[in-house]
mmCIF file of C-alpha atoms in Angstrom:
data_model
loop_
_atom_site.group_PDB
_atom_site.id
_atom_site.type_symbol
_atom_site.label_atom_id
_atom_site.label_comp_id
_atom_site.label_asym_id
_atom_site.label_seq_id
_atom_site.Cartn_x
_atom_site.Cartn_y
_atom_site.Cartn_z
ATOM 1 C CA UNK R 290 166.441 -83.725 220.819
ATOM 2 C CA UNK R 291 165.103 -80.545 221.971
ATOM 3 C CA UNK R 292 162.070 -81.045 220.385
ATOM 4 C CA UNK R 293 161.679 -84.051 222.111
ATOM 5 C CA UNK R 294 162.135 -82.185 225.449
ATOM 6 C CA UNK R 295 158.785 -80.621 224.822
ATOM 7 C CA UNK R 296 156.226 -83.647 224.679
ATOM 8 C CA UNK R 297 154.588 -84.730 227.658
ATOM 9 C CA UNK R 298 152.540 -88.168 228.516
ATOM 10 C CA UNK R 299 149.501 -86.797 226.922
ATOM 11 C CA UNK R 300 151.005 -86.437 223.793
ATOM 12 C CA UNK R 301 151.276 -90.048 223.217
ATOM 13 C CA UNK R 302 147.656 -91.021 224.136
ATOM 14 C CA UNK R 303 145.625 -92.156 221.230
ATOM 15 C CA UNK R 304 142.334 -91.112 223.071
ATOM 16 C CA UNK R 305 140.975 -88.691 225.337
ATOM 17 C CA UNK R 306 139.624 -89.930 229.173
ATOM 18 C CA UNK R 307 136.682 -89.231 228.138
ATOM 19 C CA UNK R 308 136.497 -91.564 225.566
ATOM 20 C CA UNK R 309 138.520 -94.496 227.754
ATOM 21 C CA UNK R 310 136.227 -94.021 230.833
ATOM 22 C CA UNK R 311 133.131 -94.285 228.893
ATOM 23 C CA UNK R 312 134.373 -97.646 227.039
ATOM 24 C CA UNK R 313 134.957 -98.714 230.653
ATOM 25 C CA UNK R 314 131.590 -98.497 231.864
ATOM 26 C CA UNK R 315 129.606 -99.841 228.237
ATOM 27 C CA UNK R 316 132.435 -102.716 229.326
ATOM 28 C CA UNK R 317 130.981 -103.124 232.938
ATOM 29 C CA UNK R 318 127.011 -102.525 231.678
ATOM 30 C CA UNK R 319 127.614 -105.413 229.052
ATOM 31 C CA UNK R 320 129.101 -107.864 231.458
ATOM 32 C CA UNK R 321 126.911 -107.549 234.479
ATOM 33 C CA UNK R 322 126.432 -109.542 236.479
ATOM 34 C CA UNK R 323 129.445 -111.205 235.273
ATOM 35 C CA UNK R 324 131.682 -109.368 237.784
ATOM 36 C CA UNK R 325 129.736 -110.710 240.662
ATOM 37 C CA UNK R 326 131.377 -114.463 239.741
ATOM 38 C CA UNK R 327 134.714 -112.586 238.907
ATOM 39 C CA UNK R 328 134.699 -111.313 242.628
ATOM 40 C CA UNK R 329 133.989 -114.743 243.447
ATOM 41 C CA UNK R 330 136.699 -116.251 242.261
ATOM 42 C CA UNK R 331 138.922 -113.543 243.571
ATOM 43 C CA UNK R 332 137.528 -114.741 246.915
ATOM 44 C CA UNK R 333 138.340 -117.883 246.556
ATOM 45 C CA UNK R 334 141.791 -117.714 245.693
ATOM 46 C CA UNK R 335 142.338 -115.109 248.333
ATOM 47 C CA UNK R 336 140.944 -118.281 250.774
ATOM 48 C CA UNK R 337 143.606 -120.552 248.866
ATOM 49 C CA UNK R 338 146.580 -118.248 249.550
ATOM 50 C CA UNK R 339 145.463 -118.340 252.953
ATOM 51 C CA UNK R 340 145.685 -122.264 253.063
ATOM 52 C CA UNK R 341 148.618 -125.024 252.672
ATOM 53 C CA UNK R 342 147.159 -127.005 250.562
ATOM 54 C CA UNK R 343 148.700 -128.119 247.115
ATOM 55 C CA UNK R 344 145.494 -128.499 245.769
ATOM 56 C CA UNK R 345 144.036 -124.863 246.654
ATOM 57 C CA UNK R 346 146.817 -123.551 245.787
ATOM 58 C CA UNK R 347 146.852 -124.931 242.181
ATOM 59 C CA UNK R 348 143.435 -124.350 241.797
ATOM 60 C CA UNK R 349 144.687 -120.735 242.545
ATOM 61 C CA UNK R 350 146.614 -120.611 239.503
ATOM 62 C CA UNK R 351 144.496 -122.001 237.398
ATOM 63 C CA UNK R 352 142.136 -119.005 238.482
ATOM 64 C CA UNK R 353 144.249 -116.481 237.785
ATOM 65 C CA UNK R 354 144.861 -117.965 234.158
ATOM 66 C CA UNK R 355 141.055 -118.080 233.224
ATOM 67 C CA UNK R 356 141.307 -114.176 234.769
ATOM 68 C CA UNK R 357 143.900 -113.128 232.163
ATOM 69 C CA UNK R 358 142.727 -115.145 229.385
ATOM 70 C CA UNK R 359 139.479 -113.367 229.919
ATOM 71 C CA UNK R 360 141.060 -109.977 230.387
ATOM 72 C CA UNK R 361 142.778 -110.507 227.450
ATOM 73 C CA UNK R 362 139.428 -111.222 224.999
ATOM 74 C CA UNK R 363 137.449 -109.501 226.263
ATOM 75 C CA UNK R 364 138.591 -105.955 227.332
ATOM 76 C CA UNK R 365 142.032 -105.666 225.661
ATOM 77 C CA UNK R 366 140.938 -107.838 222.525
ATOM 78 C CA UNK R 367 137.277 -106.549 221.463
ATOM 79 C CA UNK R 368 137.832 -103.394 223.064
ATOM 80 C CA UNK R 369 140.593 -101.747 224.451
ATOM 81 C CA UNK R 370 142.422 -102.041 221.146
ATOM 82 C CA UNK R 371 139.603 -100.028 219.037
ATOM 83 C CA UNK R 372 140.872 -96.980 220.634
ATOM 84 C CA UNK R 373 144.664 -98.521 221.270
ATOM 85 C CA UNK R 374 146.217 -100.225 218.414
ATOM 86 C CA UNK R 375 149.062 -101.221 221.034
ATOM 87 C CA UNK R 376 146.913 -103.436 222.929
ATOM 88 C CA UNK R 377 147.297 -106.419 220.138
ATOM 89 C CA UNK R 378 150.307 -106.578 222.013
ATOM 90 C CA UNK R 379 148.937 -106.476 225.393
ATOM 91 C CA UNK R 380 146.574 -108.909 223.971
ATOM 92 C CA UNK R 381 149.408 -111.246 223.068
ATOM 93 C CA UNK R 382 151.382 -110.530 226.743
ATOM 94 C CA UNK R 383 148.287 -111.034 228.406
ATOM 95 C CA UNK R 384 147.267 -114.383 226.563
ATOM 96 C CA UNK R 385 150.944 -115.243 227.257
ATOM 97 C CA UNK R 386 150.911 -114.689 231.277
ATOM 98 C CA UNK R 387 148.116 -116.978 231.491
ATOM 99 C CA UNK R 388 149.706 -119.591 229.562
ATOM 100 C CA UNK R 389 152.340 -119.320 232.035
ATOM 101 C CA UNK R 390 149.833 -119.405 234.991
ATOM 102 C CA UNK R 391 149.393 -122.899 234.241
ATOM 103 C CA UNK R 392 152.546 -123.743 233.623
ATOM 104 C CA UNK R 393 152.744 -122.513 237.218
ATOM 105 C CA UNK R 394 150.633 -124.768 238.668
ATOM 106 C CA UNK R 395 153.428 -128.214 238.328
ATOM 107 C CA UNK R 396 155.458 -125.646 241.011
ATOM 108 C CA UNK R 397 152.717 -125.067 243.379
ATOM 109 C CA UNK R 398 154.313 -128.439 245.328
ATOM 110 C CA UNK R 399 156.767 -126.242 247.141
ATOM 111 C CA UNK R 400 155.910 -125.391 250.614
ATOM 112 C CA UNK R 401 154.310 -122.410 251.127
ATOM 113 C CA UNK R 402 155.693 -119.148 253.542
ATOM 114 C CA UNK R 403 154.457 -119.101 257.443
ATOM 115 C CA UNK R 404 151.330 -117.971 257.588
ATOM 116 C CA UNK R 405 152.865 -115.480 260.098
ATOM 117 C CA UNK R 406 155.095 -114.460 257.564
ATOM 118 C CA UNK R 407 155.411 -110.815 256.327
ATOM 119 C CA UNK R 408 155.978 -111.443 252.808
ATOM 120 C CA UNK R 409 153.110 -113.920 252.720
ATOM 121 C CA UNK R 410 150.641 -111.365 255.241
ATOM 122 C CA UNK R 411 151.794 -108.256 252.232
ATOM 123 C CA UNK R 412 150.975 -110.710 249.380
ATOM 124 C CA UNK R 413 147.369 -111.049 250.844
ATOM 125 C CA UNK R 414 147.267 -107.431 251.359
ATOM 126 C CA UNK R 415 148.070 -107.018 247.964
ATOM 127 C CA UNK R 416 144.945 -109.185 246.553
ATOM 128 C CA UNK R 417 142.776 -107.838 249.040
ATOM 129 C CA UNK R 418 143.787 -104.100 247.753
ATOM 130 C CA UNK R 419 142.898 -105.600 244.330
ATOM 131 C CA UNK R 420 140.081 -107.167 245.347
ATOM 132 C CA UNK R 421 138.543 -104.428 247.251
ATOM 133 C CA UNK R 422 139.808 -100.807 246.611
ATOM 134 C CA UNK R 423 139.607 -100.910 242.828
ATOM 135 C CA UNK R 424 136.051 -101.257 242.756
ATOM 136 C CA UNK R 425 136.054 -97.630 244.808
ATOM 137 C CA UNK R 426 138.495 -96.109 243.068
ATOM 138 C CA UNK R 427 136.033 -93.701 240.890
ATOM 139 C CA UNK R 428 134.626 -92.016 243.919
ATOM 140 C CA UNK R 429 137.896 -90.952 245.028
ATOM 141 C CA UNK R 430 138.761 -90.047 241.230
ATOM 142 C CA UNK R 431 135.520 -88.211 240.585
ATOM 143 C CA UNK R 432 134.615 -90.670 238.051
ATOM 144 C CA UNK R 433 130.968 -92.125 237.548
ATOM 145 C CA UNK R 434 131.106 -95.390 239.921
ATOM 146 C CA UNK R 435 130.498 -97.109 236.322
ATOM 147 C CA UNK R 436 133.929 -97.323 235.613
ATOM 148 C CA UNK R 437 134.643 -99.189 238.459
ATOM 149 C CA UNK R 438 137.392 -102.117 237.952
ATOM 150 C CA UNK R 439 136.858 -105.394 238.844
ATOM 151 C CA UNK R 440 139.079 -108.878 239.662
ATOM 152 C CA UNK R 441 138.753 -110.775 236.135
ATOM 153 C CA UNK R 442 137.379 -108.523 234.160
ATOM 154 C CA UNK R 443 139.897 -105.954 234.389
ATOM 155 C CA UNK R 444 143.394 -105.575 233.875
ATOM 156 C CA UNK R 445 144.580 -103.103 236.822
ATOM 157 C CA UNK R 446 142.602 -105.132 239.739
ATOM 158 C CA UNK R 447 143.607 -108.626 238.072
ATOM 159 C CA UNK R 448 147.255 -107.877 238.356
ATOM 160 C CA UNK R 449 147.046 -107.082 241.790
ATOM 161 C CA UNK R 450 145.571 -110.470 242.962
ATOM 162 C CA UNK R 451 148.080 -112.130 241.265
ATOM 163 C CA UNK R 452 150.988 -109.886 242.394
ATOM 164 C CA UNK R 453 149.831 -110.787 245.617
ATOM 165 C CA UNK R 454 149.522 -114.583 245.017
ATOM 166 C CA UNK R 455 152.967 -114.538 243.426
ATOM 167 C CA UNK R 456 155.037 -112.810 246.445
ATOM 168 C CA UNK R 457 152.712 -115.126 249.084
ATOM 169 C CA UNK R 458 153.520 -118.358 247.375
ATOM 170 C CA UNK R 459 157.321 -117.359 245.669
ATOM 171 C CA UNK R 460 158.482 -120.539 244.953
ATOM 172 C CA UNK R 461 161.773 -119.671 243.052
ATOM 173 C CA UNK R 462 160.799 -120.300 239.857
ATOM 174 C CA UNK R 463 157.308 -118.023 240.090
ATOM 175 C CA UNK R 464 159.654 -114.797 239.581
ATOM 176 C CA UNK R 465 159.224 -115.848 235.861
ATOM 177 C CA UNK R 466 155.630 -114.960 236.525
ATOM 178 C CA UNK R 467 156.322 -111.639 237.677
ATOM 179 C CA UNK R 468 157.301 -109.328 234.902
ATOM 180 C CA UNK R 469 154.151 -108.968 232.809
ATOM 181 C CA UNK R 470 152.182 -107.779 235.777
ATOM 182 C CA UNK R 471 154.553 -105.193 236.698
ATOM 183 C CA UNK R 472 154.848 -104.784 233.188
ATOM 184 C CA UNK R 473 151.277 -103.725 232.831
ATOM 185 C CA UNK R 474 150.797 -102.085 236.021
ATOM 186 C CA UNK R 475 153.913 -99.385 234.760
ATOM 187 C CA UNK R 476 151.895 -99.334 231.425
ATOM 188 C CA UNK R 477 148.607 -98.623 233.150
ATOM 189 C CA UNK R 478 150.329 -96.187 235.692
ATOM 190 C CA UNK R 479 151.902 -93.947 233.219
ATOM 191 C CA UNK R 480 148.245 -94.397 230.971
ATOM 192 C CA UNK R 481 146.445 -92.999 233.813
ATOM 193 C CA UNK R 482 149.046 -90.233 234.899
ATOM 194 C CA UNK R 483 148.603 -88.958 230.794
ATOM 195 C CA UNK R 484 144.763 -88.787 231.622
ATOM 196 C CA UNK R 485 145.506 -86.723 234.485
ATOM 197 C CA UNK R 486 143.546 -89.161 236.753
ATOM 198 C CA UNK R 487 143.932 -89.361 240.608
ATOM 199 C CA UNK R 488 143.782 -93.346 240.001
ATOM 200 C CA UNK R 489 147.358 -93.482 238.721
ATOM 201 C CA UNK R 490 148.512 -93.651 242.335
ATOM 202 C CA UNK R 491 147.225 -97.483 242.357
ATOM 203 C CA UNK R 492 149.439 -98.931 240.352
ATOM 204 C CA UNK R 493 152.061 -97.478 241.267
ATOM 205 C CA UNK R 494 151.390 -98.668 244.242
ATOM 206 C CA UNK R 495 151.617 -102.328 243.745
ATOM 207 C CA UNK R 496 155.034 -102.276 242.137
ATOM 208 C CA UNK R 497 156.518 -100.588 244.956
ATOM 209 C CA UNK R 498 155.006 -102.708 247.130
ATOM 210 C CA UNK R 499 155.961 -106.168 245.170
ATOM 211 C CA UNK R 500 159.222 -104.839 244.963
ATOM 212 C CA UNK R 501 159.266 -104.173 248.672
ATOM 213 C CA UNK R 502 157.982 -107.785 249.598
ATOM 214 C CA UNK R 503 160.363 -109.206 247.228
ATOM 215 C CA UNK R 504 162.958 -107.865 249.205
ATOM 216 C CA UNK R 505 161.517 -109.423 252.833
ATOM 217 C CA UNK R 506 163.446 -112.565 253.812
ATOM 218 C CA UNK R 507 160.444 -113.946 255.487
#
């Protein structure tokens, strides 16, 4: 046990940031402009939240399933898990999440918060931080603006929209959509903190916050 006492985060990381950062931004040169749709998309279902409508809403949801699914592939798939062997399983929890996305989509019929409401105004701020901060998170890390994250294409920023579309739409039955994102953004928190990066602060961030907004009775 004492032996134990004397590892720290670091010791468990598989890689160096050196190494993670620079798989980041091969990830971002190979997909542009791919993250310009991506940030589309995020656009639009920061429009639906902002709407009534069934429909928008749905389509929503259906959004943020094509987001994991991709996320899933393509980063933690083909190339996350070359330097992670763990991420086969955050392949599987990702692929998993947007599976239940859809399944999401048959309780979208519930009526939505006030638009005046705080819960619903936070969950907007929340894809709105993951929709625009990420992106500008290296120049405040002293990274190369390369490894910015984007909506879609990235985990981080893609669990933020929908942590934000979850807690503005909570039907009671969307809580079952709400542990793999925190899930991840604990994973990706505690990943970053080991790297000794200043962006570790972000997610962090959004759990405290989701768990804040969960507590809001309107």
């Amino acid at each position: 046990m004492a032996e134990w006492a004397t590892y720290t985060l670091a010791d468990f990381l598989m890689f160096s940031p050196r190494v993670y950062f620079r798989l980041v931004e091969r990830y971002n040169q190979e997909l542009w402009p791919f993250q310009l749709v991506s940030i589309a998309g995020a656009l639009a279902i920061l429009f639906a939240t902002a709407t009534d409508g069934r429909r928008a809403r749905a389509a929503a949801m259906a959004t943020l399933s094509v987001a994991w699914f991709f996320c899933a592939w393509q980063f933690l798939w083909l190339r996350y898990s070359t330097i992670n062997w763990a991420m086969s399983y955050g392949t599987a929890a990702f692929m998993l999440q947007s599976g239940l996305l859809l399944l999401g989509i048959r309780w979208t019929d519930s009526a939505a918060l006030p638009a005046n409401s705080l819960r619903r105004r936070g969950g907007i701020g929340l894809m709105v931080f993951g929709l625009l901060a990420y992106p500008f998170l290296p120049l405040i890390a002293g990274r190369a603006p390369a490894s910015a994250e984007s909506f879609g294409t990235m985990p981080d920023p893609t669990a933020a929209v929908t942590l934000g579309v979850l807690v503005a739409f909570l039907p009671r039955k969307l809580w079952l959509l709400l542990p793999i994102p925190l899930l991840w953004c604990a994973f990706s928190a505690l990943t970053l903190l080991a790297m000794d990066d200043f962006g570790a602060w972000a997610p962090f961030v959004m759990i405290l916050t989701t768990f804040a907004l969960l507590l809001v009775r309107s």
